[in-house]
Amino acid sequence: MTQSERVAAAPPADHLENASLKQQLRHAQSRYKKRSLLLIAPLFLFILASFLFPIFSILGKSVSNPELRTNMPTTVAAMQQWSGNEVPDEEVFKALVTDLRQARSGGQVAAITKRLGYEDGQYRTLINRTLRKMPPADSDSVREQLIADQPLWGDLNTWKTLQRASRPFTSYYLLAVFDHRVDSQTGEITAQPPEQSLYVDVLLRTLKMAGVVTLLCVGLGYPLSYWLAKQPSNRANLLMILVLLPFWTSLIVRTASWIVLLQSGGLINRSLLALNIIDHPLVLVFNRVGVYISMTHILMPFFVLPLYAVMKGISPNYVRAAISLGAHPFIAFWRVYVPQTYAGVTAGALLVFMMAIGYYITPALLGGPGDQMLSYFVAFFTNTTMNWGMAAALGTQLLVIVTLLYVVYIRVTRTNAEIAAQ
């Protein structure tokens, strides 16, 4: 190839320069992205430590099953080779006696009996009776003596239950919050007896109460938001202070003030009696009526604010055009104005509902025993019985509900956006 041909075949200089500029641009963008990630790294770590880690910790505790593996390690290890078809051999019984002796000296018996009692109350009694009379661990007939003293140790179902309770993960807590359990005799999932069923009713009560509060907020908040949106800016800002007032007051103070207002000798009953509207004081506190009134007042701003923001952005020309074309004012309002507020109504209602299902203080102070919501039992298991598994399972139940509601919200808002774009 001649010199002229090599020069002609070489790429143009401007092409090489463009390629070099593109490569430099890519490197600059890559460095910029890395610097941006470094800037948001503290925020990510904060979210990870304060939000994601607690959530995954709760999810883990709802299936975690460490009690027997921690307090009876020798027995758990010995049962690894057990076939499950017959009562275990002598070595497993010796390991059981060794673990029970160590648990008694270390004060861990309560944890063992508590966990086995979840499966069946008879096993709590079995452990306590066995501790009163145990053969020496080095005896040659530990198996025979234990079965003779406590025949339940000779039942195959006892050992299957012990094996199931010693697994690293358990479905007990998640089944319990839906009033189901694993039958200790058959190993199948069965419903709890009616007299022991509780949590499904509590869940339905929680959803019902949250739904009623949401409907009250929608019914009262929509006209309020519409009225505020039609006011001049100066007046609307002044009136908005009254809406935001609950934000500036402690939740406990707000709840306690409703106790003062709603009690038999409170302001509301005295006013109604003075006006001869009623003959005797109404029972408005320590029941569900008081809970509904207080929760509606507390959660109203969470519905009004997003709806008010949407209403302020709606032009009045659409309704005017509908009326000028012959539509009745109410029909124009219902068919033209209201559909444009669906996004605000959906956002506000969903926000109110998600906050309402997790309420604890207000039902505890203003409600009766039959008005407590799911969060009350989360606090009960956390603070009173120290049953972190049940508390975590109930928390997981609430988390799943909120997540499903969020998915519904995303789909609804996306549909509204598509309709608006058309």
Tab-separated table of C-alpha atoms in Angstrom:
chain	number	residue	atom	x	y	z
A	1	MET	CA	0.000	0.000	0.000
A	2	THR	CA	1.366	3.378	-1.043
A	3	GLN	CA	1.729	6.344	1.266
A	4	SER	CA	-1.264	8.096	-0.344
A	5	GLU	CA	-3.425	4.999	0.098
A	6	ARG	CA	-2.478	4.719	3.818
A	7	VAL	CA	-3.382	8.359	4.348
A	8	ALA	CA	-6.717	7.876	2.587
A	9	ALA	CA	-7.514	4.755	4.640
A	10	ALA	CA	-6.721	6.436	7.991
A	11	PRO	CA	-9.762	7.755	9.944
A	12	PRO	CA	-10.332	11.474	9.815
A	13	ALA	CA	-8.791	13.544	12.597
A	14	ASP	CA	-12.130	15.070	13.566
A	15	HIS	CA	-13.578	11.554	14.030
A	16	LEU	CA	-10.792	10.641	16.466
A	17	GLU	CA	-11.306	13.898	18.297
A	18	ASN	CA	-15.060	13.262	18.636
A	19	ALA	CA	-14.434	9.762	19.981
A	20	SER	CA	-11.976	11.146	22.508
A	21	LEU	CA	-14.460	13.800	23.624
A	22	LYS	CA	-17.196	11.195	24.056
A	23	GLN	CA	-14.891	9.048	26.161
A	24	GLN	CA	-13.929	12.008	28.317
A	25	LEU	CA	-17.599	12.897	28.731
A	26	ARG	CA	-18.402	9.380	29.875
A	27	HIS	CA	-15.578	9.489	32.418
A	28	ALA	CA	-16.764	12.880	33.682
A	29	GLN	CA	-20.333	11.623	34.048
A	30	SER	CA	-19.094	8.511	35.847
A	31	ARG	CA	-17.086	10.622	38.308
A	32	TYR	CA	-20.092	12.884	38.844
A	33	LYS	CA	-22.343	9.921	39.634
A	34	LYS	CA	-19.825	8.506	42.096
A	35	ARG	CA	-19.556	11.852	43.865
A	36	SER	CA	-23.347	12.086	43.995
A	37	LEU	CA	-23.552	8.625	45.544
A	38	LEU	CA	-20.997	9.656	48.158
A	39	LEU	CA	-23.115	12.694	49.012
A	40	ILE	CA	-26.261	10.628	49.583
A	41	ALA	CA	-24.428	7.785	51.344
A	42	PRO	CA	-25.060	9.233	54.853
A	43	LEU	CA	-28.767	9.552	54.059
A	44	PHE	CA	-28.874	5.978	52.776
A	45	LEU	CA	-27.120	4.703	55.900
A	46	PHE	CA	-29.549	6.641	58.071
A	47	ILE	CA	-32.567	5.149	56.250
A	48	LEU	CA	-30.994	1.702	56.456
A	49	ALA	CA	-30.400	1.970	60.204
A	50	SER	CA	-33.633	3.717	61.215
A	51	PHE	CA	-36.156	2.281	58.747
A	52	LEU	CA	-35.125	-0.773	56.748
A	53	PHE	CA	-33.232	-2.588	59.506
A	54	PRO	CA	-36.098	-2.354	62.058
A	55	ILE	CA	-38.610	-3.548	59.464
A	56	PHE	CA	-36.548	-6.566	58.444
A	57	SER	CA	-35.804	-7.234	62.117
A	58	ILE	CA	-39.541	-7.366	62.838
A	59	LEU	CA	-40.109	-9.647	59.856
A	60	GLY	CA	-37.342	-11.912	61.119
A	61	LYS	CA	-38.703	-12.135	64.671
A	62	SER	CA	-42.102	-13.222	63.361
A	63	VAL	CA	-40.547	-16.485	62.120
A	64	SER	CA	-37.534	-16.760	64.428
A	65	ASN	CA	-37.545	-19.746	66.768
A	66	PRO	CA	-34.429	-19.593	69.007
A	67	GLU	CA	-35.794	-20.688	72.413
A	68	LEU	CA	-35.150	-24.429	72.319
A	69	ARG	CA	-32.050	-24.206	70.140
A	70	THR	CA	-30.541	-21.820	72.688
A	71	ASN	CA	-31.682	-23.474	75.907
A	72	MET	CA	-31.644	-27.158	74.875
A	73	PRO	CA	-28.708	-27.404	72.446
A	74	THR	CA	-27.714	-30.970	73.391
A	75	THR	CA	-31.208	-32.317	72.812
A	76	VAL	CA	-31.579	-30.442	69.528
A	77	ALA	CA	-28.239	-31.812	68.315
A	78	ALA	CA	-29.120	-35.368	69.379
A	79	MET	CA	-32.460	-35.211	67.553
A	80	GLN	CA	-30.790	-34.349	64.259
A	81	GLN	CA	-30.315	-38.064	63.583
A	82	TRP	CA	-33.787	-39.053	64.790
A	83	SER	CA	-35.905	-40.692	62.076
A	84	GLY	CA	-39.231	-39.513	63.524
A	85	ASN	CA	-40.860	-42.925	63.118
A	86	GLU	CA	-40.512	-44.090	66.726
A	87	VAL	CA	-39.704	-42.774	70.193
A	88	PRO	CA	-36.015	-41.719	70.313
A	89	ASP	CA	-33.314	-43.880	71.787
A	90	GLU	CA	-31.481	-43.646	75.107
A	91	GLU	CA	-28.980	-41.006	73.944
A	92	VAL	CA	-31.694	-38.474	73.162
A	93	PHE	CA	-33.304	-38.988	76.578
A	94	LYS	CA	-29.926	-38.484	78.276
A	95	ALA	CA	-29.424	-35.284	76.318
A	96	LEU	CA	-32.891	-34.145	77.410
A	97	VAL	CA	-32.109	-34.713	81.083
A	98	THR	CA	-28.765	-32.935	80.744
A	99	ASP	CA	-30.368	-29.885	79.121
A	100	LEU	CA	-33.173	-29.726	81.681
A	101	ARG	CA	-30.694	-29.822	84.556
A	102	GLN	CA	-28.622	-27.048	83.010
A	103	ALA	CA	-31.746	-25.012	82.270
A	104	ARG	CA	-32.890	-25.312	85.884
A	105	SER	CA	-29.520	-24.192	87.212
A	106	GLY	CA	-29.332	-21.355	84.677
A	107	GLY	CA	-32.913	-20.121	85.142
A	108	GLN	CA	-33.955	-20.945	81.574
A	109	VAL	CA	-36.816	-23.318	82.335
A	110	ALA	CA	-39.425	-20.586	81.884
A	111	ALA	CA	-38.302	-19.950	78.295
A	112	ILE	CA	-38.545	-23.669	77.475
A	113	THR	CA	-41.962	-24.200	79.033
A	114	LYS	CA	-43.274	-20.988	77.501
A	115	ARG	CA	-42.270	-22.025	73.981
A	116	LEU	CA	-43.588	-25.572	74.321
A	117	GLY	CA	-46.766	-24.205	75.873
A	118	TYR	CA	-47.455	-22.381	72.617
A	119	GLU	CA	-47.708	-25.762	70.903
A	120	ASP	CA	-49.843	-27.370	73.609
A	121	GLY	CA	-50.373	-26.505	77.268
A	122	GLN	CA	-49.808	-30.108	78.365
A	123	TYR	CA	-46.117	-29.858	77.436
A	124	ARG	CA	-45.583	-27.013	79.893
A	125	THR	CA	-46.937	-29.276	82.631
A	126	LEU	CA	-44.832	-32.172	81.343
A	127	ILE	CA	-41.565	-30.219	81.644
A	128	ASN	CA	-42.396	-28.961	85.146
A	129	ARG	CA	-43.293	-32.455	86.385
A	130	THR	CA	-40.196	-33.951	84.814
A	131	LEU	CA	-37.988	-31.422	86.594
A	132	ARG	CA	-39.356	-32.553	89.969
A	133	LYS	CA	-38.140	-36.108	89.456
A	134	MET	CA	-35.341	-36.722	86.990
A	135	PRO	CA	-33.044	-39.736	86.832
A	136	PRO	CA	-29.270	-39.145	86.740
A	137	ALA	CA	-27.987	-38.336	83.277
A	138	ASP	CA	-25.407	-41.143	83.494
A	139	SER	CA	-28.027	-43.788	84.311
A	140	ASP	CA	-28.400	-46.684	81.889
A	141	SER	CA	-32.212	-46.531	81.923
A	142	VAL	CA	-33.029	-42.817	81.566
A	143	ARG	CA	-35.479	-43.535	78.765
A	144	GLU	CA	-37.322	-46.205	80.733
A	145	GLN	CA	-37.530	-44.143	83.943
A	146	LEU	CA	-38.787	-40.983	82.237
A	147	ILE	CA	-41.507	-42.850	80.367
A	148	ALA	CA	-42.514	-44.673	83.546
A	149	ASP	CA	-42.799	-41.416	85.517
A	150	GLN	CA	-44.336	-39.361	82.682
A	151	PRO	CA	-46.006	-41.569	80.026
A	152	LEU	CA	-46.276	-38.565	77.708
A	153	TRP	CA	-42.549	-38.979	76.959
A	154	GLY	CA	-43.426	-42.289	75.361
A	155	ASP	CA	-45.862	-40.611	72.961
A	156	LEU	CA	-44.408	-40.115	69.476
A	157	ASN	CA	-46.359	-36.872	69.037
A	158	THR	CA	-44.493	-35.356	72.002
A	159	TRP	CA	-41.180	-35.778	70.246
A	160	LYS	CA	-42.542	-34.579	66.911
A	161	THR	CA	-43.751	-31.453	68.668
A	162	LEU	CA	-40.360	-31.009	70.331
A	163	GLN	CA	-38.627	-31.428	66.971
A	164	ARG	CA	-40.963	-28.929	65.301
A	165	ALA	CA	-40.450	-26.398	68.113
A	166	SER	CA	-36.653	-26.728	67.845
A	167	ARG	CA	-36.401	-25.728	64.193
A	168	PRO	CA	-34.660	-22.409	63.471
A	169	PHE	CA	-37.804	-20.987	61.882
A	170	THR	CA	-41.447	-21.439	62.796
A	171	SER	CA	-44.816	-20.606	61.302
A	172	TYR	CA	-46.492	-20.619	64.711
A	173	TYR	CA	-46.743	-16.845	65.185
A	174	LEU	CA	-47.906	-16.052	61.654
A	175	LEU	CA	-50.523	-18.787	61.864
A	176	ALA	CA	-51.628	-17.612	65.309
A	177	VAL	CA	-52.465	-14.092	64.120
A	178	PHE	CA	-54.914	-15.690	61.684
A	179	ASP	CA	-56.327	-17.965	64.409
A	180	HIS	CA	-54.693	-21.114	63.056
A	181	ARG	CA	-52.131	-23.507	64.497
A	182	VAL	CA	-50.278	-26.724	63.766
A	183	ASP	CA	-52.071	-29.593	65.470
A	184	SER	CA	-49.715	-31.300	67.921
A	185	GLN	CA	-51.229	-34.710	67.179
A	186	THR	CA	-51.475	-34.710	63.381
A	187	GLY	CA	-49.019	-31.971	62.418
A	188	GLU	CA	-51.618	-30.401	60.116
A	189	ILE	CA	-52.671	-26.744	60.056
A	190	THR	CA	-56.060	-26.379	61.730
A	191	ALA	CA	-58.254	-23.499	62.893
A	192	GLN	CA	-58.215	-22.515	66.532
A	193	PRO	CA	-61.279	-23.469	68.594
A	194	PRO	CA	-63.901	-20.675	68.634
A	195	GLU	CA	-63.237	-19.899	72.308
A	196	GLN	CA	-59.535	-19.321	71.503
A	197	SER	CA	-60.037	-17.354	68.274
A	198	LEU	CA	-59.237	-13.683	68.755
A	199	TYR	CA	-56.950	-12.063	66.237
A	200	VAL	CA	-59.084	-12.298	63.104
A	201	ASP	CA	-61.873	-10.501	64.975
A	202	VAL	CA	-59.370	-7.878	66.129
A	203	LEU	CA	-58.124	-7.449	62.558
A	204	LEU	CA	-61.654	-7.039	61.204
A	205	ARG	CA	-62.454	-4.598	64.014
A	206	THR	CA	-59.331	-2.595	63.188
A	207	LEU	CA	-60.207	-2.414	59.492
A	208	LYS	CA	-63.816	-1.493	60.295
A	209	MET	CA	-62.868	1.285	62.706
A	210	ALA	CA	-60.258	2.664	60.316
A	211	GLY	CA	-62.817	2.540	57.499
A	212	VAL	CA	-65.455	4.400	59.540
A	213	VAL	CA	-62.944	7.099	60.509
A	214	THR	CA	-61.886	7.420	56.858
A	215	LEU	CA	-65.505	7.810	55.711
A	216	LEU	CA	-66.114	10.440	58.393
A	217	CYS	CA	-63.019	12.342	57.292
A	218	VAL	CA	-64.149	12.167	53.654
A	219	GLY	CA	-67.698	13.250	54.481
A	220	LEU	CA	-66.618	16.161	56.663
A	221	GLY	CA	-63.334	17.021	54.988
A	222	TYR	CA	-64.561	17.297	51.400
A	223	PRO	CA	-67.006	20.183	52.006
A	224	LEU	CA	-64.442	21.846	54.274
A	225	SER	CA	-61.726	21.605	51.630
A	226	TYR	CA	-64.100	22.894	48.942
A	227	TRP	CA	-65.114	25.841	51.104
A	228	LEU	CA	-61.479	26.686	51.875
A	229	ALA	CA	-60.534	26.431	48.197
A	230	LYS	CA	-63.236	28.976	47.286
A	231	GLN	CA	-62.095	31.534	49.868
A	232	PRO	CA	-59.699	34.389	49.063
A	233	SER	CA	-56.086	33.496	49.754
A	234	ASN	CA	-55.729	35.660	52.863
A	235	ARG	CA	-58.871	34.275	54.466
A	236	ALA	CA	-58.074	30.702	53.412
A	237	ASN	CA	-54.612	30.914	54.995
A	238	LEU	CA	-56.128	32.203	58.219
A	239	LEU	CA	-58.757	29.459	58.301
A	240	MET	CA	-56.126	26.839	57.497
A	241	ILE	CA	-54.580	27.594	60.890
A	242	LEU	CA	-57.663	26.060	62.513
A	243	VAL	CA	-57.241	22.948	60.378
A	244	LEU	CA	-53.566	22.659	61.269
A	245	LEU	CA	-54.110	23.304	64.968
A	246	PRO	CA	-54.136	19.566	65.867
A	247	PHE	CA	-50.621	19.298	64.410
A	248	TRP	CA	-49.329	21.727	67.010
A	249	THR	CA	-50.773	19.872	69.989
A	250	SER	CA	-49.525	16.665	71.569
A	251	LEU	CA	-51.536	13.570	70.695
A	252	ILE	CA	-52.027	12.701	74.357
A	253	VAL	CA	-53.171	16.262	75.124
A	254	ARG	CA	-55.672	16.165	72.269
A	255	THR	CA	-57.020	12.806	73.402
A	256	ALA	CA	-57.245	13.917	77.038
A	257	SER	CA	-59.111	17.072	76.005
A	258	TRP	CA	-61.738	14.930	74.301
A	259	ILE	CA	-62.190	12.970	77.539
A	260	VAL	CA	-62.965	16.272	79.273
A	261	LEU	CA	-65.396	17.309	76.558
A	262	LEU	CA	-67.191	13.979	76.121
A	263	GLN	CA	-67.553	12.777	79.711
A	264	SER	CA	-70.941	12.754	81.446
A	265	GLY	CA	-70.298	16.123	83.086
A	266	GLY	CA	-68.392	17.509	80.134
A	267	LEU	CA	-69.104	20.572	78.044
A	268	ILE	CA	-71.012	18.731	75.312
A	269	ASN	CA	-73.423	16.942	77.641
A	270	ARG	CA	-73.980	20.032	79.768
A	271	SER	CA	-74.741	22.109	76.672
A	272	LEU	CA	-77.226	19.548	75.356
A	273	LEU	CA	-78.895	19.336	78.750
A	274	ALA	CA	-79.102	23.117	79.022
A	275	LEU	CA	-80.779	23.304	75.606
A	276	ASN	CA	-83.241	20.544	76.620
A	277	ILE	CA	-82.153	18.439	73.682
A	278	ILE	CA	-81.530	15.426	75.933
A	279	ASP	CA	-82.958	14.367	79.302
A	280	HIS	CA	-79.881	12.588	80.641
A	281	PRO	CA	-76.157	12.652	79.779
A	282	LEU	CA	-75.107	10.656	76.742
A	283	VAL	CA	-72.382	8.035	77.025
A	284	LEU	CA	-69.805	9.497	74.664
A	285	VAL	CA	-66.554	8.368	76.252
A	286	PHE	CA	-64.920	4.987	76.943
A	287	ASN	CA	-66.818	3.546	73.987
A	288	ARG	CA	-66.475	3.484	70.226
A	289	VAL	CA	-68.335	6.761	69.709
A	290	GLY	CA	-65.643	8.641	71.591
A	291	VAL	CA	-62.923	6.857	69.627
A	292	TYR	CA	-64.541	7.796	66.306
A	293	ILE	CA	-64.968	11.449	67.302
A	294	SER	CA	-61.410	11.841	68.552
A	295	MET	CA	-59.722	9.969	65.693
A	296	THR	CA	-61.735	11.895	63.099
A	297	HIS	CA	-60.666	15.203	64.648
A	298	ILE	CA	-57.016	14.155	64.867
A	299	LEU	CA	-56.783	12.707	61.347
A	300	MET	CA	-58.890	15.312	59.548
A	301	PRO	CA	-55.885	17.478	58.520
A	302	PHE	CA	-54.294	14.503	56.764
A	303	PHE	CA	-57.308	14.361	54.455
A	304	VAL	CA	-57.933	18.081	54.056
A	305	LEU	CA	-54.394	19.128	53.106
A	306	PRO	CA	-53.873	16.931	49.987
A	307	LEU	CA	-57.450	17.502	48.838
A	308	TYR	CA	-57.176	21.263	49.337
A	309	ALA	CA	-53.956	21.313	47.290
A	310	VAL	CA	-55.717	19.524	44.413
A	311	MET	CA	-58.789	21.752	44.582
A	312	LYS	CA	-56.691	24.906	44.440
A	313	GLY	CA	-55.285	23.750	41.112
A	314	ILE	CA	-58.694	23.150	39.474
A	315	SER	CA	-59.817	25.919	37.167
A	316	PRO	CA	-63.421	27.109	37.709
A	317	ASN	CA	-63.840	27.553	33.956
A	318	TYR	CA	-64.786	23.882	33.477
A	319	VAL	CA	-67.851	24.116	35.713
A	320	ARG	CA	-68.797	27.472	34.228
A	321	ALA	CA	-68.606	26.015	30.721
A	322	ALA	CA	-70.812	23.071	31.725
A	323	ILE	CA	-73.416	25.405	33.249
A	324	SER	CA	-73.328	27.693	30.219
A	325	LEU	CA	-74.064	24.661	28.042
A	326	GLY	CA	-77.245	23.993	30.012
A	327	ALA	CA	-76.135	21.621	32.777
A	328	HIS	CA	-77.693	21.995	36.206
A	329	PRO	CA	-75.178	23.443	38.728
A	330	PHE	CA	-75.252	20.258	40.820
A	331	ILE	CA	-74.796	18.043	37.738
A	332	ALA	CA	-71.918	20.262	36.589
A	333	PHE	CA	-70.334	20.010	40.030
A	334	TRP	CA	-70.798	16.234	40.279
A	335	ARG	CA	-69.721	15.284	36.773
A	336	VAL	CA	-67.142	17.949	36.019
A	337	TYR	CA	-65.632	19.153	39.273
A	338	VAL	CA	-65.693	16.059	41.516
A	339	PRO	CA	-63.817	13.727	39.082
A	340	GLN	CA	-60.947	16.220	39.016
A	341	THR	CA	-60.572	15.832	42.794
A	342	TYR	CA	-60.301	12.029	42.780
A	343	ALA	CA	-56.516	12.142	43.136
A	344	GLY	CA	-56.761	14.294	46.263
A	345	VAL	CA	-59.596	12.217	47.721
A	346	THR	CA	-57.690	8.984	47.098
A	347	ALA	CA	-54.453	10.325	48.563
A	348	GLY	CA	-56.146	11.799	51.629
A	349	ALA	CA	-58.395	8.795	52.294
A	350	LEU	CA	-55.542	6.332	51.921
A	351	LEU	CA	-53.319	8.385	54.210
A	352	VAL	CA	-56.039	8.579	56.858
A	353	PHE	CA	-56.807	4.859	56.624
A	354	MET	CA	-53.163	3.794	56.863
A	355	MET	CA	-52.618	5.991	59.912
A	356	ALA	CA	-55.896	4.918	61.533
A	357	ILE	CA	-55.150	1.171	61.447
A	358	GLY	CA	-52.035	1.771	63.532
A	359	TYR	CA	-53.613	3.950	66.232
A	360	TYR	CA	-52.959	2.936	69.821
A	361	ILE	CA	-53.161	5.850	72.291
A	362	THR	CA	-56.610	7.166	71.310
A	363	PRO	CA	-58.508	3.826	71.510
A	364	ALA	CA	-56.621	2.962	74.708
A	365	LEU	CA	-57.688	6.186	76.456
A	366	LEU	CA	-61.129	6.792	74.935
A	367	GLY	CA	-62.309	3.284	74.099
A	368	GLY	CA	-63.492	0.301	76.076
A	369	PRO	CA	-62.162	-3.277	76.106
A	370	GLY	CA	-64.036	-4.066	72.890
A	371	ASP	CA	-62.693	-1.010	71.067
A	372	GLN	CA	-58.980	-1.836	71.099
A	373	MET	CA	-57.264	-2.151	67.756
A	374	LEU	CA	-54.435	-4.330	66.497
A	375	SER	CA	-51.731	-1.972	67.752
A	376	TYR	CA	-52.957	-2.461	71.331
A	377	PHE	CA	-52.054	-6.148	71.150
A	378	VAL	CA	-48.669	-5.341	69.611
A	379	ALA	CA	-47.955	-3.173	72.662
A	380	PHE	CA	-49.395	-5.849	74.970
A	381	PHE	CA	-47.120	-8.598	73.663
A	382	THR	CA	-44.124	-6.258	73.622
A	383	ASN	CA	-44.452	-4.685	77.071
A	384	THR	CA	-46.497	-7.131	79.153
A	385	THR	CA	-45.893	-10.720	78.077
A	386	MET	CA	-42.569	-10.039	76.288
A	387	ASN	CA	-43.714	-12.279	73.428
A	388	TRP	CA	-41.729	-10.690	70.620
A	389	GLY	CA	-42.775	-13.350	68.137
A	390	MET	CA	-46.481	-12.523	68.402
A	391	ALA	CA	-45.770	-8.779	68.465
A	392	ALA	CA	-43.661	-9.121	65.315
A	393	ALA	CA	-46.307	-11.273	63.585
A	394	LEU	CA	-49.024	-8.701	64.309
A	395	GLY	CA	-46.690	-5.950	63.112
A	396	THR	CA	-46.030	-7.930	59.944
A	397	GLN	CA	-49.769	-8.241	59.437
A	398	LEU	CA	-50.129	-4.448	59.618
A	399	LEU	CA	-47.144	-3.988	57.314
A	400	VAL	CA	-48.655	-6.277	54.669
A	401	ILE	CA	-51.972	-4.399	54.822
A	402	VAL	CA	-50.266	-1.034	54.407
A	403	THR	CA	-48.138	-2.363	51.537
A	404	LEU	CA	-51.208	-3.684	49.715
A	405	LEU	CA	-52.963	-0.345	50.218
A	406	TYR	CA	-49.929	1.434	48.808
A	407	VAL	CA	-49.989	-0.770	45.715
A	408	VAL	CA	-53.691	0.030	45.260
A	409	TYR	CA	-52.922	3.724	45.674
A	410	ILE	CA	-50.192	3.610	43.005
A	411	ARG	CA	-52.530	1.890	40.547
A	412	VAL	CA	-55.378	4.309	41.246
A	413	THR	CA	-53.202	7.393	40.864
A	414	ARG	CA	-51.643	5.979	37.691
A	415	THR	CA	-55.104	5.348	36.243
A	416	ASN	CA	-56.186	8.881	37.140
A	417	ALA	CA	-53.073	10.283	35.477
A	418	GLU	CA	-53.754	8.291	32.299
A	419	ILE	CA	-57.365	9.491	32.209
A	420	ALA	CA	-56.241	13.086	32.713
A	421	ALA	CA	-53.693	12.744	29.910
A	422	GLN	CA	-56.369	11.567	27.509
